[in-house]
Amino acid sequence: MSVNRENPAVLIIGAGMTGICLVIKLRELGITNITVLEKAETIGGTWRENRYPGVACDVPSHAYTYSFEPNPDWSTFFAGGKEIHEYYQRVFYKYGVNFVTKLGEAVNSCVYQDGQWTVKTAKGNTYVADLLFSATGILHQPKYPDIPGLDSFAGIAMHSARWDTSLDLKGKRIGVIGTGSSAAQLIPELINTPGTDVTVFQRTPQWLVEAKNKPYTDAQKKRFREQPWRMALVRRLSLWTFEQGTSALTSDSWWGSKMHALFAWNAKRYLEQSIQDPLLRAKLTPDYKFGCKRVVMNETFYPAIQKPNAHLVTEGIERIEPTGVVTKDGKLHELDILVLATGFDPAAFMRPMEFRGRDGLSIDDAWKTKVQAYRSLLVPQFPNFFLMLGPNSPIGNYSVIAMSEIQADYCMELVKLWQDGKLREIEAKPEAVQGWMAMLKSKMGHTVWASGCQSWYLDKDGDPLTWPDSWKNWVALMRDVKLSDLVS
Ligand code: N01
């Protein structure tokens, strides 16, 4: 079968931040035969899905922006979810990504055969592609807690990422399970709603860093517009700070340890200065290393949890009954609404699609022993397929947009090599995948993630699913395409 390598048929699954970026980059290569399949009726990924009160980004707005599309109009230092969603919509239309996007096209299966991918959707449509990109995001599939009686709850129960925006919260007794980044944003909004009584069920205290969220004035926005270097400076400084954080979490060198101690001291001081009641402070004090779980960046949680209508429960959940949550001390906490801020399955890449590579190999079989992808992107036996933001991407607290752009650039380099005939198919050699996994393993022990806490950063073997080294080293690696690692 002859493939038009100059303008191949490209399919992208997902019209979120990464999918939009890919279309723009592919067009820069002169590729126009692109189709984006988006399961929902609107675009925007995470920022379409997460609608809970208080949803925001805890990465500074100017750093959570495409490098090629700065936005002088961000209203605050940390933008809210709605504003970020609007930004993506603007970029989507400005770059004409809408012309190649099919909405309401949930992908059911992707099967590779004879050099092409056949993709079928729930609507019964079939698409054929030479190159396939999964841009479905990392944290997409909600994780529901395995608590006895959850289904018996007679009130309203919902996951934080499945928020019912029509719900009237006033005067309600609300329970929240979880105290991660989503919970820390939404709990204060619930507590500050008139007449509510909010019970927070905390299993593990979180490390929390104060994230002051100042609005940008009209004068500042005008300066950003007229002198774009100012936006670039805010972006660089924000990213630099996060880069130091990443180094502190991934290195046990002298410098890494000092940086780690400084970040931990700062968070501890914030807790001590913010929480007046010593008993509550003790409940909120983590007993594991700073950064082992994803650090929560927030300025509203500590003030809110001290309000009279807020209760922090640490006794542990025994079961759920129709009227509420029973904790291990036998107490029934009666509730009208139960919010499950219990996070996501970080290894559910592409699922629940049927995904088959060479010789009918299913992704479940390919990953039976380990979820792995060369440079996070190339899955052995799944040629001409790119798993964006795949395992061991440098997730953590860094800007996921910056990450996505760098991965997209790397993919474009591979596509160019393939177009030039230097690669028969885009696939990593088995020994390169083994080398990649061994390199990751050798670095993991130095990270704080492997220091003995439970978090979504770890896979089933207790190995970090994140990039276990500095941001700088990751970027250098991604800018260096090693042709010898690829099947030629
Ligand atoms: O989820 P989480 P999240 N019984 O997994 C608890 C991104 N994000 O949605 O710590 C009782 O962090 C669990 O307890 P424990 C960001 O990458 C970004 O908050 O496991 N509790 C924990 O407290 C983030 O890391 C932004 O003991 C149970 C909570 O639920 C990721 O999304 C904003 C339980 C889950 O915390 C996920 O954050 C928001 C059980 N059975 C989120 N099961 C930005 O601003 C779970 N928990 C960019």
XYZ file of C-alpha atoms and ligand atoms in Angstrom:
536
model
C 0.000 0.000 0.000
C 1.507 3.356 -0.951
C 1.426 6.104 1.633
C 1.606 9.773 0.803
C 4.393 10.633 3.203
C 4.373 14.280 2.251
C 0.790 14.691 3.354
C -0.147 11.568 5.329
C -3.561 10.944 6.851
C -3.228 11.892 10.513
C -5.760 11.146 13.237
C -5.669 12.831 16.612
C -7.847 11.561 19.429
C -8.958 14.395 21.687
C -9.443 18.128 21.138
C -7.963 19.333 24.399
C -4.818 21.322 24.976
C -2.533 18.708 23.350
C -4.771 17.903 20.374
C -5.028 21.583 19.422
C -1.254 22.018 19.722
C -0.629 18.982 17.483
C -2.816 20.304 14.663
C -0.923 23.593 14.681
C 2.482 21.853 14.655
C 1.514 19.324 11.957
C 0.346 22.121 9.689
C 3.716 23.818 10.140
C 5.180 20.684 8.516
C 2.803 21.164 5.601
C 0.511 18.314 6.657
C -3.128 19.144 6.014
C -4.825 15.744 5.934
C -5.643 15.873 9.639
C -8.748 14.771 11.526
C -9.350 15.311 15.216
C -11.906 13.043 16.864
C -13.385 14.500 20.031
C -15.773 12.396 22.083
C -17.649 15.331 23.606
C -19.780 18.007 21.963
C -17.330 20.741 22.979
C -13.562 20.960 23.100
C -11.252 21.702 26.005
C -10.355 18.424 27.759
C -9.650 18.850 31.467
C -11.093 22.339 31.499
C -14.327 21.174 29.938
C -14.635 18.189 32.268
C -13.758 19.874 35.564
C -16.558 22.267 36.477
C -16.498 22.109 40.251
C -16.744 25.385 42.172
C -13.323 26.995 42.512
C -11.734 24.997 39.677
C -8.536 26.778 38.683
C -5.032 26.144 37.543
C -2.330 26.088 40.159
C 0.332 26.886 37.581
C 0.649 30.653 36.930
C -1.510 31.696 33.969
C 1.345 33.061 31.853
C 3.182 29.771 32.241
C 0.011 27.792 31.529
C -0.216 29.270 28.030
C 1.013 28.039 24.653
C 4.439 29.612 23.996
C 3.199 30.653 20.546
C -0.029 32.208 21.813
C 0.614 34.444 24.830
C -2.418 35.967 26.454
C -2.105 39.497 27.881
C -5.652 39.337 29.204
C -5.346 36.709 31.941
C -7.439 38.154 34.748
C -5.429 36.715 37.648
C -2.011 35.262 38.417
C -3.633 31.788 38.596
C -6.477 31.620 36.107
C -9.830 29.966 36.779
C -10.996 26.896 34.837
C -13.647 28.778 32.836
C -11.147 31.368 31.654
C -8.661 28.680 30.629
C -11.413 26.860 28.744
C -12.258 30.087 26.913
C -8.570 30.553 26.026
C -8.484 27.105 24.376
C -11.664 27.836 22.491
C -10.155 31.044 21.168
C -6.988 29.246 20.015
C -9.098 26.435 18.512
C -10.965 28.869 16.248
C -8.091 31.281 15.624
C -5.928 28.488 14.182
C -8.823 26.867 12.321
C -8.566 23.637 14.298
C -12.381 23.593 14.156
C -12.221 22.842 10.411
C -10.642 19.440 11.031
C -12.394 18.490 14.273
C -15.337 16.142 14.512
C -17.236 16.540 17.772
C -19.261 13.796 19.422
C -16.981 11.135 17.920
C -15.993 8.848 20.781
C -13.331 6.404 19.626
C -14.165 2.785 20.400
C -11.243 1.009 18.785
C -7.897 1.576 17.093
C -6.359 -1.346 15.241
C -3.052 -1.340 13.380
C -2.655 -3.520 10.316
C -0.382 -3.410 7.265
C 1.016 0.022 8.014
C -2.257 1.753 8.766
C -4.490 2.457 11.716
C -8.210 1.759 11.458
C -10.185 3.752 13.971
C -13.855 3.114 14.724
C -16.145 5.389 16.672
C -19.265 4.887 18.775
C -21.320 6.494 16.012
C -20.275 3.655 13.717
C -17.860 5.701 11.593
C -14.536 4.297 10.410
C -11.395 6.342 9.786
C -8.089 5.183 8.366
C -4.819 6.899 9.282
C -1.116 6.636 8.554
C -0.188 8.335 11.812
C -2.186 8.208 15.033
C -1.872 10.459 18.069
C -3.580 9.874 21.410
C -4.109 13.275 23.009
C -6.577 12.167 25.656
C -4.782 13.656 28.655
C -3.252 12.036 31.707
C -5.898 12.468 34.373
C -9.086 11.757 32.538
C -10.811 8.734 34.016
C -12.194 9.472 37.506
C -11.155 7.090 40.237
C -14.044 6.119 42.493
C -13.244 4.979 46.027
C -13.847 1.398 46.948
C -15.884 2.135 50.079
C -18.601 -0.293 51.197
C -22.108 1.073 50.709
C -21.150 3.901 48.332
C -23.953 2.974 45.936
C -26.507 2.996 48.753
C -26.128 6.721 49.450
C -29.585 8.271 49.065
C -28.431 11.865 48.600
C -26.497 13.234 45.654
C -23.067 11.668 45.154
C -20.712 12.906 42.469
C -17.057 12.880 41.520
C -15.333 16.277 41.474
C -14.769 15.871 37.718
C -18.465 15.121 37.117
C -19.858 18.182 38.839
C -23.533 18.996 38.375
C -23.412 22.771 37.876
C -27.190 23.077 38.262
C -27.015 21.959 41.886
C -28.115 24.447 44.551
C -25.639 24.047 47.399
C -27.187 26.610 49.761
C -28.083 25.228 53.164
C -26.862 21.712 52.344
C -24.887 19.286 54.474
C -21.979 18.393 52.221
C -19.316 15.750 52.696
C -16.076 15.737 50.710
C -13.848 12.670 50.481
C -10.286 13.656 49.655
C -7.990 16.595 50.291
C -5.880 16.690 47.089
C -5.518 19.587 44.658
C -9.139 19.404 43.430
C -10.563 19.149 46.943
C -8.447 22.040 48.230
C -9.912 24.253 45.519
C -13.529 23.200 45.912
C -13.836 22.802 49.709
C -13.474 26.563 50.421
C -16.193 27.338 47.859
C -18.549 24.894 49.602
C -17.717 26.257 53.045
C -18.252 29.833 51.854
C -21.691 29.057 50.378
C -24.437 30.392 52.692
C -25.944 27.903 55.110
C -23.750 24.927 54.262
C -22.237 22.529 56.744
C -19.142 20.888 55.264
C -17.446 17.729 56.501
C -14.068 16.922 54.990
C -12.929 13.307 55.204
C -9.133 13.393 55.141
C -7.182 10.151 54.817
C -3.739 11.730 54.524
C -2.741 15.347 55.236
C -1.285 17.202 52.241
C 1.745 19.417 51.899
C 0.359 22.763 50.921
C 2.199 25.766 49.493
C 0.623 29.201 49.644
C -0.311 30.344 46.145
C -1.294 34.000 46.300
C -3.705 34.772 43.502
C -3.613 38.456 42.617
C -5.766 39.956 39.867
C -3.951 41.664 37.013
C -4.979 45.330 36.704
C -6.048 46.862 33.395
C -2.786 48.823 33.359
C -0.760 45.618 33.727
C -2.712 43.936 30.935
C -2.110 46.942 28.696
C 1.608 46.744 29.403
C 1.586 43.011 28.627
C -0.119 43.750 25.312
C 2.188 46.598 24.332
C 5.399 45.079 25.669
C 5.127 41.305 25.275
C 8.563 40.812 26.850
C 6.843 41.498 30.191
C 4.594 38.435 29.723
C 7.599 36.418 28.619
C 9.436 37.446 31.781
C 6.558 36.425 34.085
C 6.380 33.123 32.222
C 10.123 32.451 32.471
C 10.301 33.334 36.174
C 7.266 31.160 36.952
C 8.668 28.215 35.030
C 12.107 28.710 36.589
C 10.568 28.466 40.072
C 8.802 25.235 39.128
C 12.022 23.907 37.598
C 13.775 24.408 40.954
C 10.900 22.517 42.578
C 11.288 19.641 40.128
C 15.040 19.468 40.806
C 14.362 19.452 44.545
C 12.002 16.493 44.174
C 14.136 14.424 41.854
C 17.659 14.840 43.165
C 19.275 13.906 46.447
C 22.383 15.905 45.537
C 23.608 18.577 47.949
C 21.788 21.309 45.997
C 18.626 19.224 45.540
C 18.499 18.452 49.262
C 18.960 22.113 50.196
C 16.215 23.183 47.804
C 13.976 20.438 49.155
C 14.568 21.573 52.728
C 13.779 25.167 51.756
C 10.472 24.256 50.068
C 9.482 22.023 53.015
C 10.350 24.730 55.553
C 8.279 27.274 53.637
C 5.226 24.972 53.561
C 5.562 24.110 57.268
C 5.826 27.782 58.167
C 2.688 28.544 56.145
C 0.789 25.815 57.983
C 1.977 27.035 61.383
C 1.155 30.660 60.657
C -2.244 29.868 59.164
C -3.817 27.296 61.483
C -4.510 28.603 65.002
C -5.908 25.492 66.706
C -3.010 23.140 67.625
C -5.275 20.080 67.309
C -6.391 21.026 63.800
C -2.795 21.898 62.907
C -1.641 18.464 64.039
C -4.322 16.831 61.889
C -3.155 18.826 58.869
C 0.547 18.102 59.360
C 1.946 15.553 56.904
C 4.171 12.779 58.255
C 5.886 12.058 54.942
C 8.434 13.990 52.898
C 7.485 17.235 51.205
C 6.573 16.591 47.563
C 6.125 12.836 47.902
C 2.505 13.385 46.865
C 1.755 16.192 44.439
C 2.119 19.456 46.369
C -1.138 21.370 46.730
C -0.830 25.022 45.688
C -3.584 27.018 47.300
C -4.440 30.041 49.446
C -8.071 29.402 50.332
C -8.070 25.998 52.046
C -6.451 26.877 55.396
C -8.645 29.937 56.067
C -11.807 28.024 55.094
C -11.208 24.839 57.080
C -11.111 26.923 60.289
C -14.620 28.295 59.807
C -17.384 27.142 62.211
C -19.320 25.299 59.465
C -16.254 23.225 58.496
C -15.273 19.910 60.102
C -12.096 17.990 59.363
C -12.632 14.288 60.055
C -9.567 12.053 60.200
C -11.028 8.941 61.839
C -11.180 6.999 58.578
C -14.272 5.894 56.701
C -15.902 2.616 57.705
C -18.819 2.566 55.281
C -21.425 4.676 53.560
C -25.113 4.426 54.427
C -28.146 5.966 52.707
C -28.036 8.940 55.081
C -24.307 9.595 55.231
C -20.794 8.435 56.027
C -19.956 6.256 59.031
C -16.410 6.713 60.327
C -14.309 4.139 62.171
C -15.260 5.652 65.550
C -18.859 4.602 64.786
C -20.138 8.127 64.152
C -22.662 8.722 61.374
C -22.069 11.998 59.502
C -25.437 12.828 57.952
C -25.197 14.382 54.492
C -27.303 15.681 51.621
C -24.433 15.726 49.108
C -21.315 13.577 48.950
C -18.419 14.790 46.805
C -15.798 12.285 45.740
C -12.637 14.334 45.205
C -10.765 11.069 44.954
C -8.633 11.711 41.888
C -8.062 9.871 38.643
C -6.602 6.682 37.231
C -3.232 7.896 35.889
C -2.532 4.752 33.857
C -5.854 4.578 32.011
C -4.240 5.882 28.815
C -6.521 5.293 25.808
C -8.923 3.193 27.896
C -11.684 2.147 27.593
C -10.873 1.922 23.851
C -9.901 -1.350 22.295
C -6.318 -0.699 21.246
C -4.369 -3.184 19.137
C -0.923 -2.931 17.621
C 1.091 -5.257 15.420
C -0.242 -8.852 15.085
C -3.361 -7.970 17.060
C -1.442 -7.296 20.305
C -3.770 -5.534 22.750
C -2.508 -2.667 24.872
C -3.548 -4.579 28.000
C -1.261 -7.464 27.003
C 1.522 -5.129 25.942
C 1.410 -3.495 29.361
C 0.684 -6.634 31.383
C 3.901 -6.337 33.350
C 4.516 -2.596 33.074
C 2.977 0.509 31.550
C 5.857 1.730 29.396
C 6.639 3.861 26.392
C 9.968 4.927 24.919
C 10.461 8.574 25.845
C 6.854 8.428 27.160
C 5.580 8.462 23.578
C 6.369 5.352 21.550
C 4.819 2.073 22.629
C 6.661 -1.009 21.344
C 4.609 -2.942 18.756
C 2.337 0.053 18.150
C 4.018 1.669 15.111
C 3.245 5.158 13.881
C 1.414 5.806 17.128
C 2.241 8.603 19.573
C 0.992 8.512 23.157
C 1.051 12.153 24.176
C 1.762 12.798 27.875
C 2.417 9.098 28.288
C 4.041 7.326 31.240
C 7.019 9.123 32.809
C 6.204 12.468 31.301
C 7.428 15.098 33.755
C 4.005 15.693 35.259
C 4.137 16.867 38.885
C 3.554 20.567 39.439
C 5.094 21.787 36.165
C 3.084 23.341 33.314
C 1.566 20.522 31.319
C 1.318 22.806 28.268
C 5.071 23.345 28.167
C 5.479 19.565 28.405
C 3.007 18.913 25.638
C 4.668 21.397 23.273
C 8.088 19.822 23.766
C 6.676 16.340 23.170
C 4.872 17.597 20.068
C 8.136 19.086 18.737
C 9.871 15.750 19.294
C 7.071 13.931 17.441
C 7.384 16.385 14.540
C 11.107 15.577 14.289
C 10.205 11.885 14.031
C 7.553 12.603 11.425
C 10.105 14.548 9.359
C 12.543 11.618 9.504
C 9.738 9.309 8.394
C 8.771 11.695 5.590
C 12.411 11.748 4.442
C 12.394 7.953 4.273
C 14.909 7.571 7.127
C 12.379 5.547 9.123
C 10.274 2.747 7.659
C 7.791 3.167 10.481
C 7.980 5.259 13.603
C 8.825 2.758 16.286
C 11.489 2.360 18.966
C 13.822 -0.644 18.906
C 13.126 -3.171 21.697
C 16.632 -2.643 23.132
C 16.058 1.131 23.175
C 12.863 0.621 25.181
C 14.733 -1.612 27.617
C 17.495 0.989 27.894
C 14.912 3.700 28.535
C 13.233 1.692 31.277
C 16.588 0.851 32.893
C 17.591 4.514 32.844
C 14.301 5.499 34.507
C 14.686 2.799 37.129
C 18.212 3.937 37.980
C 16.975 7.456 38.690
C 13.754 6.652 40.522
C 15.392 5.817 43.837
C 16.738 9.375 44.037
C 13.289 10.928 43.842
C 11.146 11.951 46.763
C 8.191 10.086 45.188
C 9.786 6.793 46.126
C 10.303 7.860 49.746
C 7.345 5.974 51.157
C 3.941 7.563 50.633
C 0.900 6.582 48.598
C 0.069 8.676 45.567
C -1.066 8.580 41.983
C 2.555 9.245 41.021
C 3.350 5.578 41.650
C 2.523 2.577 39.480
C 1.440 -0.815 40.802
C 5.085 -1.736 41.513
C 5.645 1.435 43.504
C 7.762 3.000 40.735
C 7.137 6.666 39.875
C 5.034 7.240 36.763
C 6.629 10.644 36.400
C 9.961 11.702 34.872
C 12.498 11.060 37.656
C 14.988 13.782 36.778
C 15.177 17.525 36.281
C 13.129 19.446 33.747
C 16.339 20.700 32.112
C 17.606 17.179 31.495
C 14.244 16.103 30.102
C 14.168 18.994 27.626
C 17.749 18.272 26.528
C 16.828 14.634 25.947
C 13.681 15.451 23.996
C 15.606 17.850 21.751
C 18.080 15.109 20.877
C 16.489 12.585 18.528
C 18.552 9.398 18.659
C 18.042 7.802 15.298
C 19.882 4.678 16.441
C 17.078 4.036 18.983
C 14.486 3.799 16.228
C 13.626 1.006 13.835
C 15.045 2.144 10.497
O -6.839 13.860 43.217
P -5.658 13.304 44.160
P -7.170 15.345 42.766
N -10.870 7.057 51.082
O -5.371 11.929 43.675
C -8.343 10.760 48.685
C -4.399 17.584 38.990
N -5.079 18.797 39.380
O -8.338 15.300 41.853
O -3.952 11.069 49.937
C -10.469 8.258 51.512
O -4.540 14.252 44.249
C -6.852 10.782 48.664
O -6.352 10.409 49.925
P -4.834 9.853 50.076
C -3.117 17.467 39.761
O -2.122 16.900 38.969
C -4.540 19.928 38.947
O -7.238 16.260 43.917
O -4.641 8.897 48.930
N -9.816 9.141 50.764
C -6.592 12.245 48.284
O -6.738 13.093 49.366
C -3.521 16.565 40.869
O -2.453 15.916 41.494
C -5.110 21.100 39.277
O -4.795 9.226 51.384
C -9.529 8.779 49.519
C -7.731 12.501 47.301
O -8.744 11.545 47.575
C -4.444 15.647 40.146
O -5.188 16.495 39.284
C -6.236 21.146 40.083
C -9.918 7.537 48.983
C -7.304 12.326 45.873
O -6.342 13.275 45.570
C -5.390 14.872 40.985
O -5.914 15.747 41.978
C -6.778 19.976 40.523
C -10.609 6.661 49.833
N -10.986 5.442 49.421
C -6.182 18.806 40.165
N -9.490 7.469 47.706
C -4.483 22.324 38.757
O -4.695 23.361 39.299
C -8.863 8.624 47.456
N -8.897 9.424 48.540
C -3.566 22.227 37.577
